[in-house]
Amino acid sequence: MQAPINFILRLLGFLLAGLMFAAASGCGEKTPAQLEKERRENMELAVKRARVLLFENNPLKAVEILENASKQWGVDADLCETLANAYAQSGQIGFAAMFFDKASDLKGGDPELQISAAKSYEQSASLESAVKSYEKYLKMRPQDTVVWKTLARNYEKLGLMEQSMNALMSSIRTSGRNPNSAEAAQVGLLFLKLGNTIQSQRWLTAAYAATLPENKQVRKDILLGLIQIRLAEKDAANLDRNVAELDAIDPSALDANFPQLRKKIAEFKKSLKEAQDALAAEKLAEEEKKKAEEAAKKAQAEAKQTAAAQGVKDAQVAVSQASAPDSGKADSEKKGKEATPESSRSEKKAADSAADSKSGDSEKKSAGEEKQGETKTPQMEDATVKDAAEKPAPKEKSPAEKIYEAIEKNDLKNAEQMAHKTVADDPDSHQAWTALSKTYEAEGKNNDAFLAAGEALNRNPDDIDATLYYLRTASKVQNNERFLNSLYAARKKFPRNAEILIGLARTYKEMGDRKNSEFFYRTFLNDVRIDHPRYKEIEDEYGRYSAQDKK
């Protein structure tokens, strides 16, 4: 009896042990949900501990905890954001940017995290990553004008000028207002970097006029841009003015940005002054010589008039003596006999002296009378002297006429010397600069001719002939893009001028821009009278051009 009981107890013990083993085995195997819950709890715990450490200004320990947690439990948006803040607080900006970026992605696009990533990338000089982050942010918040400007600045740093211009224009458009002076200056400087000097000059000039004097930095940036344009255009007059304006704001700015420019300007002014002084001395010497010649001519004329008057007087005396009665002669002889010896001798000497002084004139007069076959009366003598005095001198040619005459004779060296002297004598004369330009043109100095023509146009800006001549010289030295700018500037003043329209049509044709070229051909044919000397030529030219398109 005792044996069966022991067996049953032993069996129950085995069963209980098995149940306990089974229970123990079941508690060791965790479900996926349990594992995920445990992982999240561990990450949350690590994040909480890290935030406390950051609050206690211990970012390095926080970084250590979060890095270990990420290796053991993986990452989520909160852990990435906290780790990014820990990296940023510890000065590891590049790592901070990456984890801000990742946190934003894990949240499905968070604008605050994305802008933090972009700024951190920019701060760590990772400009390409910064640009991408700014672009992602602007897709979420496209009305943020400040970020558009920041993106434009980063594009510019990367040398992507067109993208920079587009971003800046997007900033201005989204603002819903006209650009302020700083924005206009930025647009002008971007146009300058794109090589569009005409647009750059328009924006910069407008920006400079609108910028307050106390806003010195913007005015300085504008003037540096304008100086660069003046150098490209070789505009000496405006260059001098802009340099003076820049020196008034910051005397060191010119030397910092254009180290050799001040020296070159000084050398140019020195050479110009020396040339002007030499020409002035030459002019003074010529004036003195001219005065001396005029004085000699005047003295000679006075001497001739005196001699003529004396001749008339002598003729009158001779006529009077010839017509006197014999009784007068007898009386005079009688009185002569009654005179004293001393008075007779004095009268004889005076008569001899008068006879000597008249002898030459009498001989000349006799020869003239013999040749003419008649004797001149005193009235005829007066008329001869008067005609000689009143005869007008030939009109002296102007300096420009003398220069053009020398050019026609191919005496180019003399023409250039005269042209330089004419400009030095009257530097404000557009005729003088035009004559100098045409001299250079005849010598084949196309660039010098273009510069001189520009000076002439500056002094006579509303003259169509000066404008067309300037365009003629510009066409020889400017590329198509710059020449196109010159043509548009001229068309602004003379919108219906036929030659300007032809220039626009042909320039666009050379550039391969058929649409604009045909537009200006048609504008010419529609606006210009059919009896214009070049109408038939341009009509045929346009016909051939249009036919090429149809082929």
XYZ file of N, CA and C in Angstrom, residues 25 51 83 96 109 123 139 150 165 218 223 292 295 319 359-360 397 417 435 444 477 485 530 536:
72
model
N 9.871 27.923 -19.709
C 10.238 27.999 -21.138
C 9.354 29.024 -21.849
N 18.429 64.444 -22.921
C 17.872 65.799 -22.805
C 18.223 66.415 -21.455
N 19.843 63.862 -30.971
C 21.257 63.681 -31.295
C 21.776 64.855 -32.120
N 25.399 67.436 -36.967
C 24.084 67.973 -36.590
C 23.208 68.139 -37.833
N 8.780 65.056 -43.561
C 8.995 66.421 -44.011
C 8.553 67.438 -42.974
N 26.428 76.471 -42.408
C 27.411 76.856 -41.398
C 28.664 75.986 -41.472
N 9.835 73.892 -50.846
C 8.703 73.125 -51.364
C 7.587 73.042 -50.317
N 18.281 83.652 -49.170
C 19.397 82.832 -48.680
C 19.805 81.804 -49.732
N 19.880 84.259 -59.748
C 18.979 85.318 -60.229
C 17.524 84.868 -60.123
N 25.648 99.469 -48.914
C 24.958 99.228 -50.188
C 25.499 100.156 -51.261
N 28.737 101.124 -56.165
C 29.814 101.863 -56.840
C 30.910 100.926 -57.334
N 51.784 138.886 -84.074
C 52.905 139.611 -84.701
C 52.676 139.777 -86.199
N 50.039 142.396 -86.689
C 50.585 143.733 -86.442
C 51.420 144.201 -87.632
N 48.646 169.511 -110.060
C 47.553 170.046 -110.873
C 47.377 171.539 -110.628
N 61.118 161.947 -106.015
C 61.645 161.487 -107.299
C 61.219 160.053 -107.590
N 61.338 159.181 -106.544
C 60.960 157.775 -106.774
C 59.508 157.640 -107.115
N 39.212 128.161 -92.876
C 38.574 126.870 -92.645
C 38.595 126.523 -91.156
N 47.541 114.735 -85.509
C 48.119 115.814 -84.695
C 47.144 116.980 -84.561
N 35.933 114.478 -85.150
C 37.057 114.563 -86.084
C 38.192 113.633 -85.658
N 42.714 102.985 -89.148
C 42.456 101.589 -88.808
C 42.506 101.299 -87.320
N 33.976 96.844 -83.014
C 34.735 96.397 -81.844
C 33.901 95.590 -80.851
N 23.033 95.716 -77.201
C 22.724 96.662 -76.134
C 22.868 98.105 -76.608
N 8.045 103.843 -98.470
C 8.472 102.971 -99.552
C 9.498 103.627 -100.465
N 14.086 99.097 -100.886
C 14.139 97.960 -101.827
C 15.217 96.962 -101.396
